[in-house]
Amino acid sequence: MIAVKREGIILEKTDLAFENDGVMNPAVIAEGETVHLFYRAVREGNHSTIGYCRLEGPLQVVHRDKEPLLYPQFDYESQGVEDPRIVKIEDAYYLSYTAYDSISAVGALAVSGDLKHFTKKGIITSQFTYSQFEELICSKGHPADKYFRSYNNRESYTSSGKKVYLTDKNIVFFPRKINGKFYFLHRIKPDIQLVCIESMEDLTYDFWINYFLDFTQ
């Protein structure tokens, strides 16, 4: 059995505007004795960004940014850049996060070569509505009723005509390629699903159509 020692709180909210309501759900990556922490920083009104701090030892905070490292820049993440996860694959760092616009919550990706400068790659989940998802997964039979429960059954558009995406988030990349391919987990309630691709460019509209056609296999 693995013994677990509780070390207590290592990071708390501050009076800084971007994290005055809470800090939580960090992505962590260690390099030697240095631990890099990318955390969800919440300001009043439930607006989220991603903050950064560096730890040594590994529990002593030796540096903490006074501004968010990643923040909303696009409509699809206007309400929040949330719940990061990070891995290093070969020479690049892949930071996945939940993009939230106050209506849809979807999986997005940012990539870095130095943990300081990140390039956003946009949404990498399907961008389908629930009705599109339902039509595709039902086209080859009758999938389990669990996918049709209330938490997935949403309107396809808001009253103003804005598209409402199927909730698909919590992306976690495997920390290395397998047979030259990327693998990542994602979550369409109530399960966890697996994706295998050769490159991020594979995640096209047609890819997701084929993925959902075989979704219940």
Coordinates of C-alpha atoms in Angstrom, one line a residue:
M1 CA 0.0 0.0 0.0
I2 CA 1.2 3.5 -0.8
A3 CA 1.5 5.8 2.2
V4 CA 0.2 9.3 1.6
K5 CA 1.3 12.3 3.7
R6 CA -1.0 15.3 3.7
E7 CA 1.3 18.4 3.5
G8 CA -1.5 20.9 3.9
I9 CA -2.3 24.0 1.8
I10 CA 0.5 25.4 -0.3
L11 CA -1.4 28.0 -2.3
E12 CA -4.2 30.4 -1.4
K13 CA -6.1 33.2 -3.0
T14 CA -4.7 36.7 -2.8
D15 CA -6.0 40.2 -3.0
L16 CA -4.9 40.4 -6.7
A17 CA -7.8 41.1 -8.9
F18 CA -7.5 37.9 -11.0
E19 CA -7.4 35.5 -8.0
N20 CA -9.4 37.2 -5.3
D21 CA -12.1 34.5 -5.2
G22 CA -10.1 31.2 -5.2
V23 CA -7.2 29.2 -6.6
M24 CA -7.7 25.5 -7.4
N25 CA -7.3 22.5 -9.8
P26 CA -3.6 23.0 -10.7
A27 CA -1.7 21.3 -13.5
V28 CA 1.7 20.2 -12.2
I29 CA 4.9 19.3 -13.9
A30 CA 8.3 18.6 -12.2
E31 CA 11.7 19.1 -13.7
G32 CA 14.4 18.0 -11.2
E33 CA 13.7 19.7 -7.9
T34 CA 11.6 22.4 -9.5
V35 CA 7.9 22.1 -9.7
H36 CA 5.9 24.2 -12.1
L37 CA 2.3 24.9 -11.0
F38 CA -0.4 26.2 -13.4
Y39 CA -3.5 26.8 -11.4
R40 CA -7.0 28.0 -12.1
A41 CA -7.3 31.5 -10.7
V42 CA -10.9 32.7 -10.1
R43 CA -11.9 36.3 -9.6
E44 CA -15.2 37.5 -8.2
G45 CA -18.0 36.8 -10.7
N46 CA -16.7 33.4 -11.5
H47 CA -14.2 34.5 -14.2
S48 CA -11.2 32.2 -14.5
T49 CA -7.7 32.5 -15.8
I50 CA -4.6 30.4 -15.3
G51 CA -1.9 31.6 -12.9
Y52 CA 1.6 30.3 -12.5
C53 CA 4.0 29.7 -9.6
R54 CA 7.2 27.8 -9.1
L55 CA 8.1 25.6 -6.2
E56 CA 11.3 24.2 -4.9
G57 CA 11.9 21.3 -2.6
P58 CA 9.1 20.7 -3.8
L59 CA 6.7 22.5 -1.4
Q60 CA 8.2 26.0 -1.0
V61 CA 6.7 28.7 -3.3
V62 CA 9.8 30.6 -4.6
H63 CA 8.0 32.6 -7.4
R64 CA 4.4 33.5 -8.1
D65 CA 3.3 35.6 -11.1
K66 CA 1.2 38.7 -10.2
E67 CA -0.7 38.5 -13.4
P68 CA -2.4 35.5 -15.2
L69 CA -0.3 33.5 -17.6
L70 CA -3.3 32.5 -19.7
Y71 CA -6.5 34.5 -19.9
P72 CA -9.6 34.7 -22.2
Q73 CA -8.7 36.0 -25.7
F74 CA -11.5 34.5 -27.8
D75 CA -15.3 34.3 -27.6
Y76 CA -15.2 30.6 -26.9
E77 CA -13.4 31.2 -23.6
S78 CA -14.8 34.6 -22.7
Q79 CA -16.0 33.5 -19.2
G80 CA -13.1 31.3 -18.3
V81 CA -9.8 29.5 -19.0
E82 CA -10.2 26.7 -16.5
D83 CA -8.8 23.5 -15.0
P84 CA -5.5 23.0 -16.8
R85 CA -3.5 19.8 -17.3
I86 CA 0.0 19.7 -18.6
V87 CA 2.4 17.1 -20.0
K88 CA 5.7 17.3 -21.9
I89 CA 5.8 15.2 -25.1
E90 CA 9.2 15.2 -26.8
D91 CA 10.3 18.9 -26.9
A92 CA 6.9 20.6 -26.3
Y93 CA 4.6 21.2 -23.4
Y94 CA 0.9 20.5 -24.0
L95 CA -1.4 22.4 -21.7
S96 CA -5.0 21.4 -22.1
Y97 CA -7.8 23.3 -20.4
T98 CA -11.6 23.9 -20.3
A99 CA -12.7 26.9 -22.4
Y100 CA -16.0 28.3 -21.0
D101 CA -18.1 31.1 -22.5
S102 CA -20.9 31.0 -19.8
I103 CA -22.9 28.5 -22.0
S104 CA -20.6 25.9 -23.5
A105 CA -17.7 24.1 -21.8
V106 CA -15.2 22.5 -24.2
G107 CA -11.7 21.2 -24.4
A108 CA -8.9 23.5 -25.7
L109 CA -5.1 23.4 -26.1
A110 CA -2.1 25.6 -25.7
V111 CA 1.5 24.6 -26.6
S112 CA 4.8 25.9 -25.3
G113 CA 8.5 25.2 -25.7
D114 CA 9.7 27.0 -22.6
L115 CA 6.7 27.1 -20.1
K116 CA 6.7 30.8 -20.4
H117 CA 5.2 31.5 -23.8
F118 CA 2.1 29.5 -24.9
T119 CA 0.4 29.4 -28.3
K120 CA -3.3 28.7 -28.2
K121 CA -4.4 26.0 -30.7
G122 CA -8.1 26.6 -30.1
I123 CA -10.9 24.1 -29.3
I124 CA -9.8 20.5 -30.0
T125 CA -13.1 18.8 -29.1
S126 CA -15.9 18.3 -31.6
Q127 CA -17.9 21.6 -31.5
F128 CA -21.1 19.7 -32.2
T129 CA -24.4 20.4 -30.6
Y130 CA -26.1 17.7 -28.5
S131 CA -28.6 17.0 -31.2
Q132 CA -25.8 16.4 -33.7
F133 CA -24.1 14.1 -31.2
E134 CA -27.3 12.2 -30.6
E135 CA -28.0 11.7 -34.3
L136 CA -24.5 10.4 -35.0
I137 CA -24.3 7.9 -32.1
C138 CA -27.8 6.6 -32.8
S139 CA -27.1 6.1 -36.5
K140 CA -25.7 2.6 -36.1
G141 CA -28.0 1.3 -33.3
H142 CA -29.3 2.2 -29.9
P143 CA -26.5 3.3 -27.5
A144 CA -27.0 3.2 -23.7
D145 CA -29.5 5.5 -22.2
K146 CA -26.9 7.1 -20.0
Y147 CA -25.9 9.5 -22.9
F148 CA -29.4 10.9 -23.0
R149 CA -29.7 12.0 -19.4
S150 CA -30.5 15.6 -18.6
Y151 CA -26.9 16.7 -18.2
N152 CA -26.3 16.1 -21.9
N153 CA -29.7 17.0 -23.3
R154 CA -29.4 20.7 -24.0
E155 CA -30.8 23.0 -26.6
S156 CA -28.7 23.4 -29.8
Y157 CA -28.9 27.2 -29.9
T158 CA -29.6 30.0 -27.4
S159 CA -32.5 32.4 -27.8
S160 CA -30.1 34.8 -29.5
G161 CA -29.0 32.1 -32.0
K162 CA -25.7 31.2 -30.5
K163 CA -24.6 27.6 -31.0
V164 CA -24.5 25.5 -27.8
Y165 CA -21.8 22.9 -27.9
L166 CA -22.0 19.4 -26.4
T167 CA -20.2 19.5 -23.1
D168 CA -16.9 17.8 -23.8
K169 CA -13.9 18.7 -21.6
N170 CA -11.3 17.5 -19.0
I171 CA -8.7 16.6 -21.7
V172 CA -5.6 14.8 -20.4
F173 CA -2.8 13.9 -22.8
F174 CA -0.7 10.8 -22.3
P175 CA 2.8 12.0 -21.4
R176 CA 4.4 10.3 -24.4
K177 CA 3.5 9.1 -27.9
I178 CA 2.5 5.5 -28.4
N179 CA 3.7 4.0 -31.7
G180 CA 4.2 7.6 -32.9
K181 CA 0.7 8.7 -32.0
F182 CA -0.8 11.1 -29.5
Y183 CA -3.4 9.8 -27.1
F184 CA -5.7 11.8 -24.9
L185 CA -8.7 11.2 -22.6
H186 CA -11.7 13.5 -22.7
R187 CA -15.1 13.4 -21.0
I188 CA -18.6 13.3 -22.4
K189 CA -20.7 12.5 -19.3
P190 CA -21.1 10.0 -17.8
D191 CA -18.0 8.3 -19.2
I192 CA -14.3 8.9 -20.1
Q193 CA -13.4 8.5 -23.7
L194 CA -10.1 8.0 -25.6
V195 CA -8.8 9.6 -28.7
C196 CA -5.8 8.6 -30.8
I197 CA -4.3 10.9 -33.5
E198 CA -1.1 11.4 -35.4
S199 CA -1.2 15.2 -35.2
M200 CA -3.5 17.9 -33.9
E201 CA -4.4 18.7 -37.5
D202 CA -6.3 15.3 -37.6
L203 CA -9.0 16.8 -35.3
T204 CA -11.2 17.9 -38.1
Y205 CA -15.0 18.0 -38.6
D206 CA -14.9 14.7 -40.5
F207 CA -12.7 13.1 -37.8
W208 CA -15.4 13.8 -35.2
I209 CA -18.1 12.5 -37.4
N210 CA -16.3 9.2 -37.8
Y211 CA -15.4 9.1 -34.1
F212 CA -19.1 9.5 -33.0
L213 CA -20.3 7.0 -35.6
D214 CA -18.2 4.4 -33.8
F215 CA -18.7 6.0 -30.4
T216 CA -20.4 3.0 -28.7
Q217 CA -18.3 0.3 -30.3

